[in-house]
């Protein structure tokens, strides 16, 4: 028997010890840093949990994380239909998520993917000896939040949320009173840390500033957790080389995708 329901975080919390964070960083972040703002749409087969679509409305687009329980069947059209009804999104709304190859093929098989998937690398820091000695960045204070938000938005940081700035340490580099580089985290707890929201002003790029900033953020993250990650588009070769030069190695190859919850495609 197939059933669906919207679960509270208190119930979902029990999943955390069973999640491989390295392989499911996005979903893990929905269970930890984003837990207070996420909704969890779950499918059960004969009372066994088979899949979850976690939804976040905090970004500039409808953001989801998809998780399926290994070795169990999933009735995907029914899950999408229940999600569409529960979230009340327009059928043509363009949503976003990050998928492994198997889940990408599942979404593609029902015609939900919009445009071309973008290859995305999860990288983990493995070699502290490659970090640079630098202290040019300063911790951002609360009275600078508005400037930082404007700076990140001007750089089209699509995945930035204000709650990350409020809950995670962010570092900035200034020229006079103006920021020329900013960086922080997507999530930051004792189990793992993921760097994110790193951007350098266009006229200061190519000077190694982002490398110094990333190095400082990595050192700061290591104080919180031995496991420090970041994500980068695979075709952003200059950034990939910078991260590799600082001791990061690729652990997962995924795809960033846009998709819809349209019943026209899935039927």
Short mmCIF file of C-alpha atoms in Angstrom, two decimals:
data_model
loop_
_atom_site.label_atom_id
_atom_site.label_comp_id
_atom_site.label_asym_id
_atom_site.label_seq_id
_atom_site.Cartn_x
_atom_site.Cartn_y
_atom_site.Cartn_z
CA UNK A 1 0.00 0.00 0.00
CA UNK A 2 1.32 3.44 -1.00
CA UNK A 3 0.91 6.39 1.35
CA UNK A 4 2.31 9.91 1.59
CA UNK A 5 2.51 12.42 4.36
CA UNK A 6 4.24 15.59 5.40
CA UNK A 7 6.47 14.81 8.37
CA UNK A 8 7.75 17.13 11.07
CA UNK A 9 11.44 17.62 11.72
CA UNK A 10 11.16 15.74 15.01
CA UNK A 11 10.30 12.60 13.06
CA UNK A 12 12.83 13.23 10.28
CA UNK A 13 15.55 13.86 12.90
CA UNK A 14 15.73 10.11 13.49
CA UNK A 15 17.17 9.72 9.97
CA UNK A 16 20.37 11.68 10.67
CA UNK A 17 22.46 8.79 12.09
CA UNK A 18 21.57 6.71 9.01
CA UNK A 19 22.56 9.33 6.40
CA UNK A 20 25.94 9.15 4.67
CA UNK A 21 26.69 12.87 4.83
CA UNK A 22 29.50 12.72 2.29
CA UNK A 23 27.25 11.19 -0.35
CA UNK A 24 24.17 13.27 0.59
CA UNK A 25 25.51 16.68 1.56
CA UNK A 26 22.51 18.60 0.26
CA UNK A 27 19.97 16.39 2.00
CA UNK A 28 22.07 16.44 5.17
CA UNK A 29 21.95 20.23 5.15
CA UNK A 30 18.15 20.09 5.00
CA UNK A 31 18.21 17.91 8.12
CA UNK A 32 20.63 20.18 10.00
CA UNK A 33 21.18 23.82 9.08
CA UNK A 34 17.89 24.14 7.18
CA UNK A 35 15.73 22.03 9.48
CA UNK A 36 13.58 24.89 10.81
CA UNK A 37 12.54 26.07 7.35
CA UNK A 38 12.32 22.83 5.38
CA UNK A 39 9.27 20.68 4.72
CA UNK A 40 9.59 16.92 4.29
CA UNK A 41 7.24 15.15 1.86
CA UNK A 42 7.59 11.39 2.39
CA UNK A 43 6.45 8.25 0.62
CA UNK A 44 5.79 4.95 2.40
CA UNK A 45 5.21 1.51 0.91
CA UNK A 46 3.60 -0.89 3.36
CA UNK A 47 4.64 1.51 6.15
CA UNK A 48 8.30 1.51 5.05
CA UNK A 49 9.86 4.87 4.14
CA UNK A 50 10.98 4.81 0.49
CA UNK A 51 11.70 8.42 -0.50
CA UNK A 52 11.67 12.04 0.65
CA UNK A 53 11.41 15.33 -1.24
CA UNK A 54 12.58 18.03 1.17
CA UNK A 55 11.42 21.53 0.19
CA UNK A 56 12.90 24.93 1.04
CA UNK A 57 11.20 28.20 0.16
CA UNK A 58 13.96 30.45 1.51
CA UNK A 59 15.90 30.73 -1.76
CA UNK A 60 14.96 32.79 -4.80
CA UNK A 61 13.54 29.64 -6.44
CA UNK A 62 11.69 26.54 -5.11
CA UNK A 63 14.59 24.42 -3.82
CA UNK A 64 14.41 20.68 -3.16
CA UNK A 65 16.58 17.84 -1.97
CA UNK A 66 15.68 14.31 -3.02
CA UNK A 67 16.53 11.25 -0.94
CA UNK A 68 15.59 7.67 -1.66
CA UNK A 69 16.09 4.67 0.60
CA UNK A 70 18.43 2.14 -1.00
CA UNK A 71 17.01 -1.13 -2.32
CA UNK A 72 13.37 -0.08 -1.95
CA UNK A 73 10.96 0.59 -4.81
CA UNK A 74 9.66 4.11 -5.30
CA UNK A 75 6.43 5.21 -6.98
CA UNK A 76 7.72 8.46 -8.39
CA UNK A 77 4.64 9.90 -10.15
CA UNK A 78 2.63 9.50 -6.95
CA UNK A 79 5.32 11.24 -4.90
CA UNK A 80 5.50 14.15 -7.36
CA UNK A 81 1.70 14.50 -7.43
CA UNK A 82 1.48 14.56 -3.63
CA UNK A 83 4.34 17.09 -3.46
CA UNK A 84 2.65 19.34 -6.02
CA UNK A 85 -0.61 19.24 -4.08
CA UNK A 86 1.06 19.80 -0.71
CA UNK A 87 3.41 22.64 -1.67
CA UNK A 88 0.82 24.38 -3.91
CA UNK A 89 3.39 25.34 -6.53
CA UNK A 90 2.41 26.39 -10.03
CA UNK A 91 2.96 23.45 -12.40
CA UNK A 92 5.27 25.57 -14.53
CA UNK A 93 7.38 26.80 -11.60
CA UNK A 94 11.06 26.00 -12.20
CA UNK A 95 12.55 24.22 -9.20
CA UNK A 96 16.16 23.36 -8.46
CA UNK A 97 18.07 20.50 -6.88
CA UNK A 98 21.31 18.49 -7.04
CA UNK A 99 21.11 14.82 -8.09
CA UNK A 100 23.35 11.80 -8.37
CA UNK A 101 23.36 10.00 -11.74
CA UNK A 102 20.74 7.41 -10.75
CA UNK A 103 18.31 10.05 -9.50
CA UNK A 104 18.98 12.28 -12.51
CA UNK A 105 17.95 9.39 -14.76
CA UNK A 106 14.79 8.93 -12.69
CA UNK A 107 13.77 12.59 -13.10
CA UNK A 108 14.67 12.49 -16.81
CA UNK A 109 12.61 9.35 -17.38
CA UNK A 110 9.47 11.28 -16.44
CA UNK A 111 10.37 14.37 -18.47
CA UNK A 112 10.72 16.71 -15.48
CA UNK A 113 14.19 18.13 -16.23
CA UNK A 114 14.31 21.61 -17.79
CA UNK A 115 17.38 22.52 -19.82
CA UNK A 116 20.74 20.82 -19.55
CA UNK A 117 22.06 19.47 -16.23
CA UNK A 118 25.31 21.07 -15.05
CA UNK A 119 28.06 18.79 -13.75
CA UNK A 120 28.83 19.59 -10.13
CA UNK A 121 31.71 18.38 -7.97
CA UNK A 122 31.69 17.82 -4.23
CA UNK A 123 35.24 18.27 -2.94
CA UNK A 124 36.64 17.36 0.48
CA UNK A 125 39.73 18.87 2.08
CA UNK A 126 42.42 16.21 2.47
CA UNK A 127 45.80 17.93 2.85
CA UNK A 128 46.38 20.65 5.44
CA UNK A 129 49.97 21.16 4.33
CA UNK A 130 48.70 22.83 1.16
CA UNK A 131 46.81 25.59 2.99
CA UNK A 132 48.30 29.07 2.81
CA UNK A 133 49.43 31.18 5.74
CA UNK A 134 47.13 34.18 5.51
CA UNK A 135 45.16 36.43 7.82
CA UNK A 136 43.99 39.12 5.44
CA UNK A 137 40.27 38.45 5.97
CA UNK A 138 38.24 39.74 8.91
CA UNK A 139 35.18 38.23 10.49
CA UNK A 140 32.01 40.00 9.35
CA UNK A 141 30.04 41.70 12.11
CA UNK A 142 26.27 41.96 12.38
CA UNK A 143 26.26 45.65 11.46
CA UNK A 144 27.85 44.72 8.11
CA UNK A 145 25.20 42.16 7.13
CA UNK A 146 23.34 44.49 4.77
CA UNK A 147 26.54 45.34 2.86
CA UNK A 148 27.48 41.67 2.61
CA UNK A 149 24.02 40.67 1.36
CA UNK A 150 24.14 43.39 -1.31
CA UNK A 151 27.64 42.25 -2.30
CA UNK A 152 26.61 38.61 -2.64
CA UNK A 153 23.44 39.47 -4.55
CA UNK A 154 25.43 41.67 -6.95
CA UNK A 155 27.58 38.63 -7.67
CA UNK A 156 24.45 36.57 -8.38
CA UNK A 157 25.08 34.08 -5.59
CA UNK A 158 21.97 32.03 -6.29
CA UNK A 159 22.29 29.63 -3.36
CA UNK A 160 22.96 32.16 -0.59
CA UNK A 161 20.46 32.54 2.25
CA UNK A 162 20.48 35.14 5.00
CA UNK A 163 20.23 32.42 7.64
CA UNK A 164 23.66 31.14 6.56
CA UNK A 165 25.14 34.55 7.26
CA UNK A 166 23.39 34.68 10.63
CA UNK A 167 24.33 31.14 11.71
CA UNK A 168 27.79 30.62 10.20
CA UNK A 169 30.98 32.70 10.42
CA UNK A 170 31.63 34.77 7.30
CA UNK A 171 34.92 36.45 6.38
CA UNK A 172 35.44 39.53 4.25
CA UNK A 173 38.31 41.44 2.65
CA UNK A 174 37.97 45.19 2.18
CA UNK A 175 39.57 47.93 0.17
CA UNK A 176 38.85 51.00 2.27
CA UNK A 177 35.21 50.69 3.32
CA UNK A 178 34.17 48.46 0.42
CA UNK A 179 34.19 44.68 0.27
CA UNK A 180 36.31 43.19 -2.51
CA UNK A 181 35.83 39.55 -1.43
CA UNK A 182 33.47 37.64 0.85
CA UNK A 183 33.21 33.99 1.83
CA UNK A 184 31.37 31.81 4.28
CA UNK A 185 29.56 28.51 4.54
CA UNK A 186 26.40 26.74 3.48
CA UNK A 187 26.36 24.73 6.66
CA UNK A 188 28.67 24.57 9.62
CA UNK A 189 28.41 22.07 12.45
CA UNK A 190 30.57 19.65 14.42
CA UNK A 191 29.95 16.76 12.03
CA UNK A 192 30.92 18.51 8.82
CA UNK A 193 31.43 21.92 7.26
CA UNK A 194 30.69 23.06 3.70
CA UNK A 195 32.26 26.26 2.38
CA UNK A 196 30.14 28.45 0.12
CA UNK A 197 29.19 31.97 -0.92
CA UNK A 198 32.80 32.76 -1.91
CA UNK A 199 33.04 35.64 -4.34
CA UNK A 200 35.60 38.25 -5.40
CA UNK A 201 34.69 41.57 -6.99
CA UNK A 202 35.18 41.38 -10.74
CA UNK A 203 37.97 43.97 -10.94
CA UNK A 204 40.00 42.16 -8.25
CA UNK A 205 39.85 38.67 -9.75
CA UNK A 206 43.01 36.94 -10.90
CA UNK A 207 45.08 38.22 -7.97
CA UNK A 208 44.83 35.14 -5.74
CA UNK A 209 42.43 36.76 -3.29
CA UNK A 210 39.86 33.96 -3.47
CA UNK A 211 42.60 31.39 -2.85
CA UNK A 212 43.72 33.19 0.31
CA UNK A 213 40.13 33.59 1.49
CA UNK A 214 39.30 29.94 0.81
CA UNK A 215 42.38 28.88 2.73
CA UNK A 216 41.36 30.95 5.76
CA UNK A 217 37.80 29.61 5.63
CA UNK A 218 39.14 26.05 5.44
CA UNK A 219 41.34 26.57 8.50
CA UNK A 220 38.40 28.07 10.39
CA UNK A 221 36.17 25.18 9.33
CA UNK A 222 38.75 22.63 10.52
CA UNK A 223 38.39 24.06 14.01
CA UNK A 224 34.74 23.00 13.95
CA UNK A 225 34.99 19.68 12.11
CA UNK A 226 37.70 17.49 10.58
CA UNK A 227 35.45 17.08 7.54
CA UNK A 228 35.39 20.22 5.37
CA UNK A 229 33.71 20.25 1.95
CA UNK A 230 32.85 22.62 -0.86
CA UNK A 231 30.97 22.38 -4.16
CA UNK A 232 31.94 23.75 -7.55
CA UNK A 233 30.72 23.49 -11.14
CA UNK A 234 32.93 21.02 -12.99
CA UNK A 235 33.40 23.41 -15.92
CA UNK A 236 34.78 26.13 -13.61
CA UNK A 237 38.29 24.83 -14.15
CA UNK A 238 40.14 27.82 -12.61
CA UNK A 239 38.22 27.35 -9.34
CA UNK A 240 38.71 23.57 -9.40
CA UNK A 241 42.47 24.08 -9.80
CA UNK A 242 42.52 26.58 -6.92
CA UNK A 243 40.76 24.13 -4.63
CA UNK A 244 42.99 21.24 -5.67
CA UNK A 245 46.01 23.47 -4.99
CA UNK A 246 44.72 23.98 -1.44
CA UNK A 247 44.38 20.25 -0.78
CA UNK A 248 40.80 19.49 -1.86
CA UNK A 249 39.93 16.29 -3.72
CA UNK A 250 36.73 15.37 -5.59
CA UNK A 251 34.56 12.89 -3.68
CA UNK A 252 31.29 13.01 -5.67
CA UNK A 253 30.23 13.95 -9.20
CA UNK A 254 26.63 15.18 -9.30
CA UNK A 255 24.35 17.32 -11.45
CA UNK A 256 22.66 20.64 -10.69
CA UNK A 257 19.29 20.58 -12.44
CA UNK A 258 16.19 22.64 -12.99
CA UNK A 259 12.94 20.69 -13.00
CA UNK A 260 9.18 21.06 -12.75
CA UNK A 261 6.45 19.26 -10.84
CA UNK A 262 4.24 19.30 -13.91
CA UNK A 263 1.54 16.63 -14.17
CA UNK A 264 1.58 17.13 -17.96
CA UNK A 265 5.03 15.56 -18.15
CA UNK A 266 4.74 12.89 -15.52
CA UNK A 267 1.51 11.35 -16.77
#
